[in-house]
Amino acid sequence: MTTDRQRPSAGTPSPADDFVAGPVRYVLAAGDDDGGDGGSDPAAAQGKSTGRALDAVLPVLPLRNSVLYPGALMPLAVGRPKTLRLLNAVGTGGTIAVVSQRDKDVDDPEPDELYWVGTSAKILRVHHEDENTLHVVVQGLERIRCTEFVQTEPYIIARVEAAAVEDEDSVEIQALVRSIKELASEIIELIPELPSGAVDLVNNIDSPSRLAYMVMTHLAVPVEEKQEVLQEDDVRMALRRALGVLNEQLEVLRVSQRINSEVKGEMNKNQREFFLRQQLKAIRKELGEDDDEEDFVELLRERLMQAGLPDDAQKVANKELNRLRSIQPSSPEYTVAR
């Protein structure tokens, strides 16, 4: 096995990357269609022999920056040589194993640098952007576990077994499902970019495991957190992990919303003050009054701000400055206040 690694710089993925290239959608039922006829490559033929991976040998597509769950539709931009060879061999309609990398910066991962729990997937569409790039859409079928990697060239092939999580209908499961649906609905309301039908999609999912996978599909959390949910063999633990992530995300959204509201309120206040000051200047000009006194007040305000006065003293000073601004310069009171 090769030990050389290319580590791309952070930022926009290079043409040699395989990465999620658009919104990932979730469907209520994964496709069960067969993959079509086989190719000349034995591994490709294995990939086309079945719509679901039940103790099969499948080509492996390492995913750099996300996790594919059963039921998810995922667009990918593919440019790594091994992955290009894999997709050209298997083609549209074929079945592959999609597993995530432990380290997204490794350009040519070996089996021990991959998570061994992943998802079998059907290749729905392959578009040749150019000779070095493919745009692919895959649909997650079912949870699988790699039991043995049988080759690494010209691309990785693994023996896999079905590892679907068994759903239960206990009181605890029902409570977890209810909590997840309530939190997910609240999060959807706070994110205007999500489609309006997202709440209905959440509420229409009956399978507890699929519910956990669906909410994790749409959350922008690290690969490690997504993988932890997929790794769980116990549906209770998968739901608990998903619920924990939802709680964290909801708290982040609430804090973010509060900060945005405060910043917007402060901006509105400053904009209103600026507008009123401009109006006041226009009125003074119309009355033939000199702007020198207004400039003097503003100069005093700037100096007070720079002085770093305690809050109480700053409030008193601002109050006096505002009073000074409201007094006519010709008034005896103005001289006293100044």
Short mmCIF file of C-alpha atoms in Angstrom, two decimals:
data_model
loop_
_atom_site.label_atom_id
_atom_site.label_comp_id
_atom_site.label_asym_id
_atom_site.label_seq_id
_atom_site.Cartn_x
_atom_site.Cartn_y
_atom_site.Cartn_z
CA MET A 1 0.00 0.00 0.00
CA THR A 2 1.24 3.43 -0.85
CA THR A 3 2.15 5.77 1.99
CA ASP A 4 2.45 9.00 0.00
CA ARG A 5 -0.14 11.64 0.79
CA GLN A 6 -1.05 14.91 -0.85
CA ARG A 7 -2.55 17.40 1.57
CA PRO A 8 -4.39 20.20 -0.22
CA SER A 9 -4.48 23.64 1.30
CA ALA A 10 -7.59 24.76 3.14
CA GLY A 11 -10.21 26.70 1.24
CA THR A 12 -11.93 25.98 -2.07
CA PRO A 13 -11.61 22.29 -3.04
CA SER A 14 -9.18 21.60 -5.87
CA PRO A 15 -10.07 19.62 -9.02
CA ALA A 16 -8.56 16.55 -7.31
CA ASP A 17 -11.18 16.63 -4.56
CA ASP A 18 -14.32 14.52 -4.13
CA PHE A 19 -16.79 16.66 -2.23
CA VAL A 20 -20.48 17.38 -1.75
CA ALA A 21 -21.38 19.80 -4.53
CA GLY A 22 -24.87 20.97 -3.59
CA PRO A 23 -27.82 20.59 -1.23
CA VAL A 24 -28.38 17.08 0.11
CA ARG A 25 -32.04 16.04 0.05
CA TYR A 26 -33.80 13.30 1.96
CA VAL A 27 -36.53 11.05 0.57
CA LEU A 28 -39.02 9.01 2.53
CA ALA A 29 -38.01 5.68 0.99
CA ALA A 30 -34.69 4.60 -0.45
CA GLY A 31 -34.75 3.18 -3.98
CA ASP A 32 -34.72 -0.59 -4.40
CA ASP A 33 -34.21 -0.80 -8.16
CA ASP A 34 -31.63 -3.12 -9.63
CA GLY A 35 -28.56 -1.51 -11.06
CA GLY A 36 -28.76 -2.78 -14.68
CA ASP A 37 -26.36 -4.89 -16.69
CA GLY A 38 -22.76 -5.48 -15.74
CA GLY A 39 -19.58 -4.17 -17.31
CA SER A 40 -16.34 -5.79 -18.34
CA ASP A 41 -14.71 -5.03 -14.98
CA PRO A 42 -15.53 -7.77 -12.41
CA ALA A 43 -15.71 -5.21 -9.63
CA ALA A 44 -18.01 -3.07 -11.72
CA ALA A 45 -20.19 -6.10 -12.35
CA GLN A 46 -20.41 -6.63 -8.59
CA GLY A 47 -21.47 -3.01 -8.25
CA LYS A 48 -24.24 -3.49 -10.81
CA SER A 49 -25.53 -6.82 -9.60
CA THR A 50 -27.89 -5.61 -6.90
CA GLY A 51 -29.77 -2.53 -5.76
CA ARG A 52 -28.96 -3.32 -2.12
CA ALA A 53 -25.71 -4.47 -0.60
CA LEU A 54 -26.47 -7.76 1.16
CA ASP A 55 -23.14 -9.48 1.86
CA ALA A 56 -21.74 -8.23 -1.45
CA VAL A 57 -18.44 -7.05 -2.86
CA LEU A 58 -18.73 -3.37 -3.79
CA PRO A 59 -16.50 -0.59 -5.12
CA VAL A 60 -15.86 1.97 -2.38
CA LEU A 61 -16.21 5.73 -2.84
CA PRO A 62 -14.45 7.62 -0.01
CA LEU A 63 -16.34 10.78 0.91
CA ARG A 64 -14.19 13.66 2.08
CA ASN A 65 -16.46 16.22 3.72
CA SER A 66 -19.76 14.63 4.70
CA VAL A 67 -21.65 11.43 5.53
CA LEU A 68 -24.21 9.76 3.28
CA TYR A 69 -27.20 8.32 5.14
CA PRO A 70 -29.76 5.80 3.92
CA GLY A 71 -32.50 7.72 2.12
CA ALA A 72 -30.41 10.78 1.24
CA LEU A 73 -29.86 12.12 -2.29
CA MET A 74 -26.38 13.61 -2.54
CA PRO A 75 -24.75 15.50 -5.45
CA LEU A 76 -20.98 15.02 -5.68
CA ALA A 77 -18.20 16.69 -7.64
CA VAL A 78 -15.61 14.00 -8.28
CA GLY A 79 -12.03 14.53 -9.43
CA ARG A 80 -9.75 12.07 -7.63
CA PRO A 81 -8.23 9.55 -10.08
CA LYS A 82 -9.36 6.44 -8.18
CA THR A 83 -12.92 7.70 -7.89
CA LEU A 84 -13.02 8.65 -11.58
CA ARG A 85 -11.90 5.14 -12.49
CA LEU A 86 -14.52 3.65 -10.16
CA LEU A 87 -17.42 5.67 -11.59
CA ASN A 88 -16.37 5.13 -15.20
CA ALA A 89 -16.31 1.38 -14.52
CA VAL A 90 -19.60 1.13 -12.62
CA GLY A 91 -21.64 3.80 -14.40
CA THR A 92 -25.20 5.02 -13.95
CA GLY A 93 -27.45 2.54 -12.17
CA GLY A 94 -24.63 0.77 -10.37
CA THR A 95 -24.38 0.19 -6.64
CA ILE A 96 -21.37 1.29 -4.61
CA ALA A 97 -20.35 1.62 -0.98
CA VAL A 98 -19.99 5.21 0.24
CA VAL A 99 -17.86 5.64 3.36
CA SER A 100 -16.41 8.75 4.95
CA GLN A 101 -12.76 9.55 5.51
CA ARG A 102 -11.40 9.92 9.03
CA ASP A 103 -9.16 12.77 7.85
CA LYS A 104 -10.56 14.98 5.11
CA ASP A 105 -7.08 16.23 4.18
CA VAL A 106 -5.83 12.82 2.98
CA ASP A 107 -6.09 12.81 -0.80
CA ASP A 108 -5.64 9.07 -1.38
CA PRO A 109 -6.99 7.29 1.73
CA GLU A 110 -6.15 3.69 2.56
CA PRO A 111 -8.73 1.36 4.15
CA ASP A 112 -7.51 2.09 7.69
CA GLU A 113 -8.13 5.79 7.04
CA LEU A 114 -11.82 5.19 6.32
CA TYR A 115 -14.80 4.59 8.58
CA TRP A 116 -15.89 1.00 8.04
CA VAL A 117 -19.58 1.74 8.62
CA GLY A 118 -21.14 3.49 5.64
CA THR A 119 -24.06 3.35 3.25
CA SER A 120 -24.69 1.42 0.06
CA ALA A 121 -25.72 3.80 -2.71
CA LYS A 122 -27.19 3.73 -6.18
CA ILE A 123 -25.62 5.98 -8.83
CA LEU A 124 -28.56 7.92 -10.24
CA ARG A 125 -26.75 10.23 -12.61
CA VAL A 126 -23.24 10.80 -13.96
CA HIS A 127 -22.38 13.98 -15.86
CA HIS A 128 -18.96 14.41 -17.46
CA GLU A 129 -17.92 18.01 -16.80
CA ASP A 130 -14.53 17.42 -18.44
CA GLU A 131 -11.94 14.65 -18.55
CA ASN A 132 -10.91 15.36 -14.95
CA THR A 133 -14.27 16.05 -13.30
CA LEU A 134 -17.55 14.19 -12.93
CA HIS A 135 -20.77 15.45 -11.37
CA VAL A 136 -22.62 12.57 -9.77
CA VAL A 137 -25.88 12.11 -7.88
CA VAL A 138 -26.10 9.12 -5.54
CA GLN A 139 -28.94 7.85 -3.38
CA GLY A 140 -28.26 6.19 -0.04
CA LEU A 141 -29.90 2.75 0.17
CA GLU A 142 -29.04 1.08 3.46
CA ARG A 143 -26.52 1.03 6.26
CA ILE A 144 -23.60 -1.33 5.64
CA ARG A 145 -20.42 -2.46 7.35
CA CYS A 146 -17.18 -3.19 5.52
CA THR A 147 -15.82 -6.54 6.69
CA GLU A 148 -12.80 -6.81 4.40
CA PHE A 149 -11.03 -4.66 1.83
CA VAL A 150 -10.10 -6.91 -1.08
CA GLN A 151 -8.21 -4.42 -3.28
CA THR A 152 -7.00 -0.82 -3.38
CA GLU A 153 -6.11 -0.51 -7.08
CA PRO A 154 -7.29 0.70 -9.55
CA TYR A 155 -9.80 1.72 -6.88
CA ILE A 156 -10.89 0.37 -3.50
CA ILE A 157 -13.19 -2.65 -3.34
CA ALA A 158 -14.60 -4.06 -0.10
CA ARG A 159 -16.68 -6.96 1.06
CA VAL A 160 -19.68 -5.51 2.87
CA GLU A 161 -22.61 -6.77 4.89
CA ALA A 162 -26.01 -5.25 5.51
CA ALA A 163 -26.14 -3.56 8.91
CA ALA A 164 -29.57 -1.96 9.10
CA VAL A 165 -30.52 -0.65 12.54
CA GLU A 166 -33.56 -2.45 13.95
CA ASP A 167 -36.35 -0.03 14.80
CA GLU A 168 -38.26 -0.40 18.07
CA ASP A 169 -41.57 0.94 19.38
CA SER A 170 -41.00 1.35 23.10
CA VAL A 171 -42.20 4.27 25.20
CA GLU A 172 -38.64 5.65 25.29
CA ILE A 173 -38.34 5.49 21.51
CA GLN A 174 -41.68 7.24 21.10
CA ALA A 175 -40.57 9.99 23.49
CA LEU A 176 -37.26 10.46 21.65
CA VAL A 177 -39.02 10.58 18.28
CA ARG A 178 -41.47 13.17 19.57
CA SER A 179 -38.70 15.33 21.03
CA ILE A 180 -36.69 15.18 17.79
CA LYS A 181 -39.68 16.15 15.67
CA GLU A 182 -40.49 19.09 17.95
CA LEU A 183 -36.90 20.38 17.98
CA ALA A 184 -36.48 19.83 14.24
CA SER A 185 -39.67 21.79 13.54
CA GLU A 186 -38.44 24.66 15.73
CA ILE A 187 -35.08 24.71 13.95
CA ILE A 188 -36.77 24.70 10.54
CA GLU A 189 -38.78 27.77 11.57
CA LEU A 190 -35.53 29.58 12.45
CA ILE A 191 -33.81 28.79 9.13
CA PRO A 192 -35.62 30.55 6.26
CA GLU A 193 -33.39 28.84 3.67
CA LEU A 194 -34.98 25.46 4.39
CA PRO A 195 -37.96 24.52 2.20
CA SER A 196 -41.42 25.14 3.61
CA GLY A 197 -42.29 21.45 3.28
CA ALA A 198 -39.44 20.37 5.55
CA VAL A 199 -41.71 20.21 8.62
CA ASP A 200 -44.10 17.88 6.79
CA LEU A 201 -41.18 15.70 5.73
CA VAL A 202 -40.04 15.38 9.35
CA ASN A 203 -43.52 14.56 10.63
CA ASN A 204 -44.17 11.97 7.91
CA ILE A 205 -41.18 9.79 8.76
CA ASP A 206 -42.33 6.75 10.74
CA SER A 207 -39.01 4.91 11.06
CA PRO A 208 -37.06 6.10 14.15
CA SER A 209 -33.68 5.32 12.57
CA ARG A 210 -34.60 7.11 9.33
CA LEU A 211 -35.75 10.10 11.39
CA ALA A 212 -32.33 10.31 13.03
CA TYR A 213 -30.64 10.04 9.63
CA MET A 214 -32.89 12.66 8.05
CA VAL A 215 -32.28 15.36 10.66
CA MET A 216 -28.53 14.70 10.64
CA THR A 217 -28.50 14.93 6.84
CA HIS A 218 -29.69 18.54 7.00
CA LEU A 219 -27.56 19.75 9.93
CA ALA A 220 -24.29 21.55 9.22
CA VAL A 221 -22.19 19.72 11.81
CA PRO A 222 -18.73 18.10 11.60
CA VAL A 223 -18.31 14.75 9.84
CA GLU A 224 -17.39 13.15 13.17
CA GLU A 225 -20.78 13.99 14.69
CA LYS A 226 -22.65 12.76 11.62
CA GLN A 227 -20.64 9.54 11.61
CA GLU A 228 -21.32 8.88 15.31
CA VAL A 229 -25.05 8.65 14.54
CA LEU A 230 -24.46 6.31 11.59
CA GLN A 231 -22.10 4.14 13.66
CA GLU A 232 -24.75 3.38 16.30
CA ASP A 233 -26.19 -0.15 16.13
CA ASP A 234 -28.80 0.72 18.77
CA VAL A 235 -31.63 2.93 17.53
CA ARG A 236 -32.00 4.44 21.03
CA MET A 237 -28.42 5.68 20.97
CA ALA A 238 -28.75 6.95 17.40
CA LEU A 239 -31.82 8.96 18.42
CA ARG A 240 -30.14 10.23 21.59
CA ARG A 241 -27.10 11.41 19.64
CA ALA A 242 -29.29 13.11 17.04
CA LEU A 243 -31.34 14.76 19.80
CA GLY A 244 -28.16 16.05 21.46
CA VAL A 245 -26.94 17.58 18.20
CA LEU A 246 -30.35 19.16 17.61
CA ASN A 247 -30.32 20.73 21.07
CA GLU A 248 -26.87 22.21 20.45
CA GLN A 249 -27.86 23.55 17.03
CA LEU A 250 -31.06 25.07 18.38
CA GLU A 251 -29.16 26.86 21.14
CA VAL A 252 -26.65 28.19 18.58
CA LEU A 253 -29.49 29.42 16.37
CA ARG A 254 -31.22 31.13 19.30
CA VAL A 255 -28.02 32.91 20.38
CA SER A 256 -27.26 33.87 16.78
CA GLN A 257 -30.77 35.21 16.33
CA ARG A 258 -30.51 37.24 19.55
CA ILE A 259 -27.14 38.70 18.51
CA ASN A 260 -28.46 39.58 15.06
CA SER A 261 -31.49 41.24 16.62
CA GLU A 262 -29.31 43.27 19.01
CA VAL A 263 -26.93 44.32 16.22
CA LYS A 264 -29.84 45.25 13.97
CA GLY A 265 -31.44 47.23 16.79
CA GLU A 266 -28.19 49.11 17.44
CA MET A 267 -27.78 49.80 13.73
CA ASN A 268 -31.35 51.07 13.50
CA LYS A 269 -30.74 53.31 16.51
CA ASN A 270 -27.54 54.73 15.00
CA GLN A 271 -29.21 55.21 11.61
CA ARG A 272 -32.14 56.99 13.26
CA GLU A 273 -29.77 59.27 15.19
CA PHE A 274 -27.83 60.08 12.01
CA PHE A 275 -31.04 60.84 10.13
CA LEU A 276 -32.34 63.09 12.91
CA ARG A 277 -29.01 64.91 13.16
CA GLN A 278 -29.07 65.55 9.42
CA GLN A 279 -32.60 66.89 9.75
CA LEU A 280 -31.53 69.09 12.66
CA LYS A 281 -28.63 70.50 10.64
CA ALA A 282 -30.98 71.26 7.77
CA ILE A 283 -33.38 73.04 10.14
CA ARG A 284 -30.57 75.09 11.72
CA LYS A 285 -29.33 76.04 8.29
CA GLU A 286 -32.84 77.08 7.27
CA LEU A 287 -33.07 79.24 10.42
CA GLY A 288 -29.74 80.86 9.60
CA GLU A 289 -28.03 79.39 12.67
CA ASP A 290 -24.33 78.57 12.62
CA ASP A 291 -23.23 74.93 12.67
CA ASP A 292 -20.16 75.79 14.73
CA GLU A 293 -21.95 75.16 18.02
CA GLU A 294 -23.25 71.80 16.78
CA ASP A 295 -19.71 70.86 15.75
CA PHE A 296 -18.48 71.96 19.18
CA VAL A 297 -20.99 69.65 20.90
CA GLU A 298 -19.93 66.74 18.71
CA LEU A 299 -16.28 67.46 19.48
CA LEU A 300 -17.08 67.36 23.20
CA ARG A 301 -18.93 64.06 22.72
CA GLU A 302 -15.94 62.49 20.94
CA ARG A 303 -13.55 63.63 23.67
CA LEU A 304 -15.82 62.23 26.37
CA MET A 305 -15.96 58.88 24.56
CA GLN A 306 -12.17 58.80 24.33
CA ALA A 307 -11.84 59.66 28.01
CA GLY A 308 -13.20 56.25 29.02
CA LEU A 309 -15.50 57.54 31.75
CA PRO A 310 -17.38 55.12 34.01
CA ASP A 311 -20.86 54.24 32.74
CA ASP A 312 -22.66 56.45 35.27
CA ALA A 313 -20.46 59.45 34.48
CA GLN A 314 -20.86 58.85 30.73
CA LYS A 315 -24.65 58.86 31.07
CA VAL A 316 -24.60 62.18 32.97
CA ALA A 317 -22.23 63.72 30.41
CA ASN A 318 -24.39 62.60 27.47
CA LYS A 319 -27.48 64.00 29.19
CA GLU A 320 -25.79 67.39 29.64
CA LEU A 321 -24.56 67.40 26.03
CA ASN A 322 -28.06 66.68 24.77
CA ARG A 323 -29.39 69.51 26.96
CA LEU A 324 -26.69 71.85 25.62
CA ARG A 325 -27.68 71.00 22.05
CA SER A 326 -31.32 71.88 22.74
CA ILE A 327 -30.53 75.36 24.19
CA GLN A 328 -30.38 78.34 21.86
CA PRO A 329 -26.80 79.79 21.73
CA SER A 330 -28.22 83.28 22.39
CA SER A 331 -29.76 82.14 25.67
CA PRO A 332 -27.93 83.03 28.97
CA GLU A 333 -28.51 79.42 30.04
CA TYR A 334 -26.38 78.26 27.11
CA THR A 335 -23.30 80.07 28.45
CA VAL A 336 -23.80 78.51 31.89
CA ALA A 337 -24.31 75.00 30.49
CA ARG A 338 -21.29 75.32 28.23
#
